Coordinates of C-alpha atoms in Angstrom, one line a residue:
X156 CA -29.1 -18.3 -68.6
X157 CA -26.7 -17.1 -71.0
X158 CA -25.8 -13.2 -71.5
X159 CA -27.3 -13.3 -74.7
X160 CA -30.6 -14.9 -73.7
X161 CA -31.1 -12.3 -70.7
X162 CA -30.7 -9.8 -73.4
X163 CA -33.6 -11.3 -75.5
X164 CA -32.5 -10.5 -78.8
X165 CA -32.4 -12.2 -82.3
X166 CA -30.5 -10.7 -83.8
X167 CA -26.1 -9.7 -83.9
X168 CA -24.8 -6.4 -85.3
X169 CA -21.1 -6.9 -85.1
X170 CA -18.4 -4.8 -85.8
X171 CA -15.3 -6.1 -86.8
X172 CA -11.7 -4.6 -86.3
X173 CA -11.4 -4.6 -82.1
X174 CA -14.1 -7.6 -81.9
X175 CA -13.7 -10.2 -83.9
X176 CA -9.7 -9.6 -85.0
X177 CA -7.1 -6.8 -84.4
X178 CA -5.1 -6.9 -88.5
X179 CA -4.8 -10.7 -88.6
X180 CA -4.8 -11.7 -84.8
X181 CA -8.4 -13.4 -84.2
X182 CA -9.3 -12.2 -80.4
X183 CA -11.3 -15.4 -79.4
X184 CA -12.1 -18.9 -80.9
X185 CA -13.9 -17.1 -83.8
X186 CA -15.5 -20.6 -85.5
X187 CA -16.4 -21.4 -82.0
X188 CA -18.1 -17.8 -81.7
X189 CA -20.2 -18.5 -85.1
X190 CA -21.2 -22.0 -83.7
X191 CA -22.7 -20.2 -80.4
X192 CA -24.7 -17.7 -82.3
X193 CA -25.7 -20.8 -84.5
X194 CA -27.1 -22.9 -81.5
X195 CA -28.9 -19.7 -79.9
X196 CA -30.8 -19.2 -83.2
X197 CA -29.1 -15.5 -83.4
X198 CA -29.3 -13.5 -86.8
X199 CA -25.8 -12.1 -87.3
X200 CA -24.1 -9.1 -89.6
X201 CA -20.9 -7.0 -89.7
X202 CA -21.6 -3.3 -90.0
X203 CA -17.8 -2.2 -89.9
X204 CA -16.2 1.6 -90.7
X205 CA -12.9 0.3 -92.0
X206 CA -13.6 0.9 -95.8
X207 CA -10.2 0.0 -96.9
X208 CA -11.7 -3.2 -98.1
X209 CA -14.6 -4.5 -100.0
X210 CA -17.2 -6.7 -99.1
X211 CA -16.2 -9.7 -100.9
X212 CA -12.3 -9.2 -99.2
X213 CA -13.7 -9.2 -95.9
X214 CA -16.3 -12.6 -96.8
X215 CA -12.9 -14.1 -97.9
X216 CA -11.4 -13.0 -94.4
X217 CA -13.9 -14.5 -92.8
X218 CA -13.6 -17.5 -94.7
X219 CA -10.0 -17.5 -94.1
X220 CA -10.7 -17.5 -89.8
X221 CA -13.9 -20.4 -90.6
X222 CA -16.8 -18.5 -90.9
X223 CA -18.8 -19.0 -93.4
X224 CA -21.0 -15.9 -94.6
X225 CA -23.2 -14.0 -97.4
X226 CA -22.2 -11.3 -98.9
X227 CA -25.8 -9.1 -97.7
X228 CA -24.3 -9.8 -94.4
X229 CA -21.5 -7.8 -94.5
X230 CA -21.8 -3.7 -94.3
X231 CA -19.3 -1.2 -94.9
X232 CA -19.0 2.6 -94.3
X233 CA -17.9 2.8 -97.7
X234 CA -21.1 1.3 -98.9
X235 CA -22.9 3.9 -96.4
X236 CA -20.7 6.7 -98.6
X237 CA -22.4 5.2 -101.8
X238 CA -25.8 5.3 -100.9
X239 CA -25.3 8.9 -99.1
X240 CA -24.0 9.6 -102.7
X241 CA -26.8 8.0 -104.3
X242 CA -29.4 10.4 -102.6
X243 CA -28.2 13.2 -104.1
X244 CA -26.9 12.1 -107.3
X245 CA -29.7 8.8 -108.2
X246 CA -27.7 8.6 -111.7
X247 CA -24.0 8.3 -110.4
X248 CA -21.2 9.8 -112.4
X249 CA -18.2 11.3 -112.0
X250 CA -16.8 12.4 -108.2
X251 CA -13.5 13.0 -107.0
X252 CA -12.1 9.8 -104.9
X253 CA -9.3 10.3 -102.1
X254 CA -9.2 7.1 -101.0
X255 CA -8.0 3.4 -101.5
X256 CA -8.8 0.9 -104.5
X257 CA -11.6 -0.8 -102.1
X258 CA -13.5 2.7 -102.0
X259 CA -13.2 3.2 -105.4
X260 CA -14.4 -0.5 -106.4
X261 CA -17.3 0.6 -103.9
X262 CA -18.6 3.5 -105.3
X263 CA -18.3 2.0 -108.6
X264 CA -20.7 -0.5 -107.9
X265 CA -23.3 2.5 -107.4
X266 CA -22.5 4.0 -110.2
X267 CA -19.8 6.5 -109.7
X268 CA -16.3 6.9 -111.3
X269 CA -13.1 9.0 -110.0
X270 CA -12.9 12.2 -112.3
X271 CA -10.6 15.7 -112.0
X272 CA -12.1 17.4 -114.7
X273 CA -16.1 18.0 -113.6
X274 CA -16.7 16.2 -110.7
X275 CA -20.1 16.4 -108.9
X276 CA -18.6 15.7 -104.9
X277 CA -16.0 14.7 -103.3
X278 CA -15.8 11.4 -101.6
X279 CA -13.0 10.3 -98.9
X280 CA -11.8 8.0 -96.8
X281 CA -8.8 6.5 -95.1
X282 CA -5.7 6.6 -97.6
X283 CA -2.8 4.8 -95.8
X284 CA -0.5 6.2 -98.7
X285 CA -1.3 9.2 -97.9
X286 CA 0.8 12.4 -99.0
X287 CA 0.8 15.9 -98.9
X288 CA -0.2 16.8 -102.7
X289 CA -3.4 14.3 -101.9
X290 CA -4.4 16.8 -99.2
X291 CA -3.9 19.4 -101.4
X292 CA -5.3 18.4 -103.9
X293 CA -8.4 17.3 -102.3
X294 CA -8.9 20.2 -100.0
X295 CA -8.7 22.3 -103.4
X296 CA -11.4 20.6 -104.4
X297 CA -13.4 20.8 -101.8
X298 CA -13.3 24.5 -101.3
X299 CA -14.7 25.1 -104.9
X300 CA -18.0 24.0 -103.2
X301 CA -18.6 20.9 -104.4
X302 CA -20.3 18.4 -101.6
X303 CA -18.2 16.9 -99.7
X304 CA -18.4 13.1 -98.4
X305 CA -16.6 10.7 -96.1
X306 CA -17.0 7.5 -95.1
X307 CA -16.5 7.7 -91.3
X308 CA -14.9 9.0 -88.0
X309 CA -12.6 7.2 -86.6
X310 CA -9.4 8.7 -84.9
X311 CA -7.9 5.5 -84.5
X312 CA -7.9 1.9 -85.3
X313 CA -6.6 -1.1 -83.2
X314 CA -3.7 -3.0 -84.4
X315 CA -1.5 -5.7 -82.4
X316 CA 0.9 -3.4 -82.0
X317 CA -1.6 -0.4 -80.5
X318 CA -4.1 2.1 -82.0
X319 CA -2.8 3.7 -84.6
X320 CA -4.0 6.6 -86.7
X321 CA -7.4 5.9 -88.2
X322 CA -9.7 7.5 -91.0
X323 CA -10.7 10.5 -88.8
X324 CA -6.7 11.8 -88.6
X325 CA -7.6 12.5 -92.3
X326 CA -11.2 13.6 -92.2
X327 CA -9.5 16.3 -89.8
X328 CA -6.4 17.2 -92.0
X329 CA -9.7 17.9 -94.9
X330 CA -11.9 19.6 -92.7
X331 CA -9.1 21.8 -91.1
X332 CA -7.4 22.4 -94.9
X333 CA -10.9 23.2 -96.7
X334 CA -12.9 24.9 -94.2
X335 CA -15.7 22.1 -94.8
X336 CA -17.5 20.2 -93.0
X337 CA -17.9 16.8 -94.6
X338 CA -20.8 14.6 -94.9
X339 CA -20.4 11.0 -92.7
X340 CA -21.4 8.1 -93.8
X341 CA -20.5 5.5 -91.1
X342 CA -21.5 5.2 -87.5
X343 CA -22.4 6.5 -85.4
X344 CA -24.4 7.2 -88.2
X345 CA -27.8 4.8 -87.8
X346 CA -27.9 4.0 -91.4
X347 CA -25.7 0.9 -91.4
X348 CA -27.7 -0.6 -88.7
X349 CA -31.0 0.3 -90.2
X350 CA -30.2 -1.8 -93.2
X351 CA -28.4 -4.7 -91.3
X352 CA -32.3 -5.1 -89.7
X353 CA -33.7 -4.3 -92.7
X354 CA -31.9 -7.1 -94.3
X355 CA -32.5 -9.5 -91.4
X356 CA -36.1 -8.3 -90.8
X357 CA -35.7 -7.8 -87.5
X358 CA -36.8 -4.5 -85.2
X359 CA -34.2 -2.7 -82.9
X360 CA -35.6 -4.0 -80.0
X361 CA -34.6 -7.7 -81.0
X362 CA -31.4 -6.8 -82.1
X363 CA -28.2 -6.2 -80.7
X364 CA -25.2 -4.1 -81.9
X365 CA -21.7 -5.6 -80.6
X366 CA -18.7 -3.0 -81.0
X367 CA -15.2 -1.9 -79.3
X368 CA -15.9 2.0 -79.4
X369 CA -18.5 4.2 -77.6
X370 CA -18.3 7.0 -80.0
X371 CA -19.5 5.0 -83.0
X372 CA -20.6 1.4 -82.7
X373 CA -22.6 2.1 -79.5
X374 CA -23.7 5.7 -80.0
X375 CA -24.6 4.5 -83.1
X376 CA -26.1 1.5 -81.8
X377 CA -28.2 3.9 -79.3
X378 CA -29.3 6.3 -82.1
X379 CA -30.8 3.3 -83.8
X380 CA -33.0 2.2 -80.8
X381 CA -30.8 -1.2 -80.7
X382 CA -29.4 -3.0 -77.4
X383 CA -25.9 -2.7 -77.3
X384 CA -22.6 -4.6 -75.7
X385 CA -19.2 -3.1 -75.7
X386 CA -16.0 -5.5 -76.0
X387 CA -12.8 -4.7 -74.1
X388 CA -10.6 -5.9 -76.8
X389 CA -10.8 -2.5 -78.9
X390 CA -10.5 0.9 -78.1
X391 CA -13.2 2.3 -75.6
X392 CA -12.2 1.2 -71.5
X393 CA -14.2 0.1 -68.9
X394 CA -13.7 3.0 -67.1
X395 CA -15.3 5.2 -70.4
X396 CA -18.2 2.7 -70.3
X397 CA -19.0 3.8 -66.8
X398 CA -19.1 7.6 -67.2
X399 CA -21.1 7.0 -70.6
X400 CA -24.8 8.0 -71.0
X401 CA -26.7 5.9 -71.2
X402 CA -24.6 3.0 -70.7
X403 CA -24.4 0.4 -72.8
X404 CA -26.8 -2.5 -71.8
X405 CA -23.6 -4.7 -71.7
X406 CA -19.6 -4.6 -70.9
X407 CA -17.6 -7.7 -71.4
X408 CA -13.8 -8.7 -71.4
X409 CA -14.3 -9.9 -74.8
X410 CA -17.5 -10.8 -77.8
X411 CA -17.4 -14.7 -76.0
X412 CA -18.3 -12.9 -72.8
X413 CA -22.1 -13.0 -74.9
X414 CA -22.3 -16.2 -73.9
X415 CA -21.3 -16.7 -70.7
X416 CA -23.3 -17.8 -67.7
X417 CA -25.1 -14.8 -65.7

């Protein structure tokens, strides 16, 4: 019996950055990965919090590594930051964007539009040309109470070359600056994972969410009532899986490690 199978799941909820890839660098035989879930009748999605691209950038990086997907497979925590938006402000309209062109092109496609004159909220996210006078600017905005949005946690985010500094260094520079807490979108939110089973119709009990980090792709997994497996090749250690509560239902070297022998 195969990992998976013990599991008894239909369905995949896979993160991305740390599981499948680290930048460019695939971590295992991804087209071979697809096959497996393929031949095991297993539903998957992608429910990732790097918003620095769209959904149809990461279906062409997919592509590019041989996997052919949908675009309703793929969720963002940049599309999690629209629909947050969209509760509060049904219409859309103008907000105040720190962020990259991806989160802007994301929040236009609900309806809302970067403005500096009479914005409703402020939305941000990771901003790898990041400067001071953005912080400033933003944080000014912030404290003039308008709400206050960003698309997820993350202190760090894996690379080849090591983990460097993620979304969450400047959710904390904002917070600290304004005085604000912001609104999160991403996981360990359960929103993301509630619509990947939406879309796949499955419930959490036949699903499983695959990630690299205990703070949000497993706590988040948790929240949602979902089985969960931790990869090695990310962030989170073996030794962090142990003292975690409660544990994830699964720790392997790597996402193949699903399909292993047991």
């Amino acid at each position: 019996m195969l990992q998976i199978q013990k599991l008894n799941v239909k369905a995949a909820i896979l993160d991305m950055d740390g599981v499948l890839w680290r930048l460019t660098t695939p971590l295992v035989d991804l087209p071979g990965l697809f096959n497996a879930f393929s031949k095991n009748n297993i539903q998957v999605m992608f429910a990732t919090n790097n918003g620095t691209a769209t959904v149809d950038q990461y279906v062409k990086k997919l592509a590019g590594f041989g996997i052919s997907v949908e675009s309703w497979q793929v969720l963002t925590s940049a599309m999690a930051t629209g629909y947050s938006l969209k509760k509060t402000f049904p219409n859309g309209g103008p907000i105040y964007i720190m962020g990259e062109k991806a989160l802007h092109d994301t929040l236009k496609d609900f309806g809302f539009y970067h403005d500096t004159q009479a914005p409703q909220a402020v939305a941000a996210g990771l901003t790898r040309e990041l400067d001071y006078n953005m912080l400033k600017d933003t944080s000014l905005m912030i404290q003039k109470g308008l709400p206050f949005y960003f698309t997820n946690p993350d202190p760090t985010y894996p690379t080849p070359e090591g983990n460097i500094p993620g979304a969450g260094t400047v959710l904390a520079a904002l917070e600290a600056a304004s005085g604000v807490k912001a609104k999160l979108a991403g996981k360990p939110l359960p929103f993301l994972f509630e619509l990947g089973m939406q879309r796949m119709n499955t419930t959490p009990e036949e699903t499983l969410v695959v990630g690299d980090r205990l703070d949000t792709d497993i706590l988040g997994g948790q929240k949602s009532g979902c089985k969960t497996a931790m990869v090695l090749t990310g962030i989170s250690t073996r030794e962090e899986a142990e003292q975690w509560q409660p544990q994830p239902d699964l720790v392997i070297p790597d996402i193949m490690g699903l399909f292993e022998e047991v």
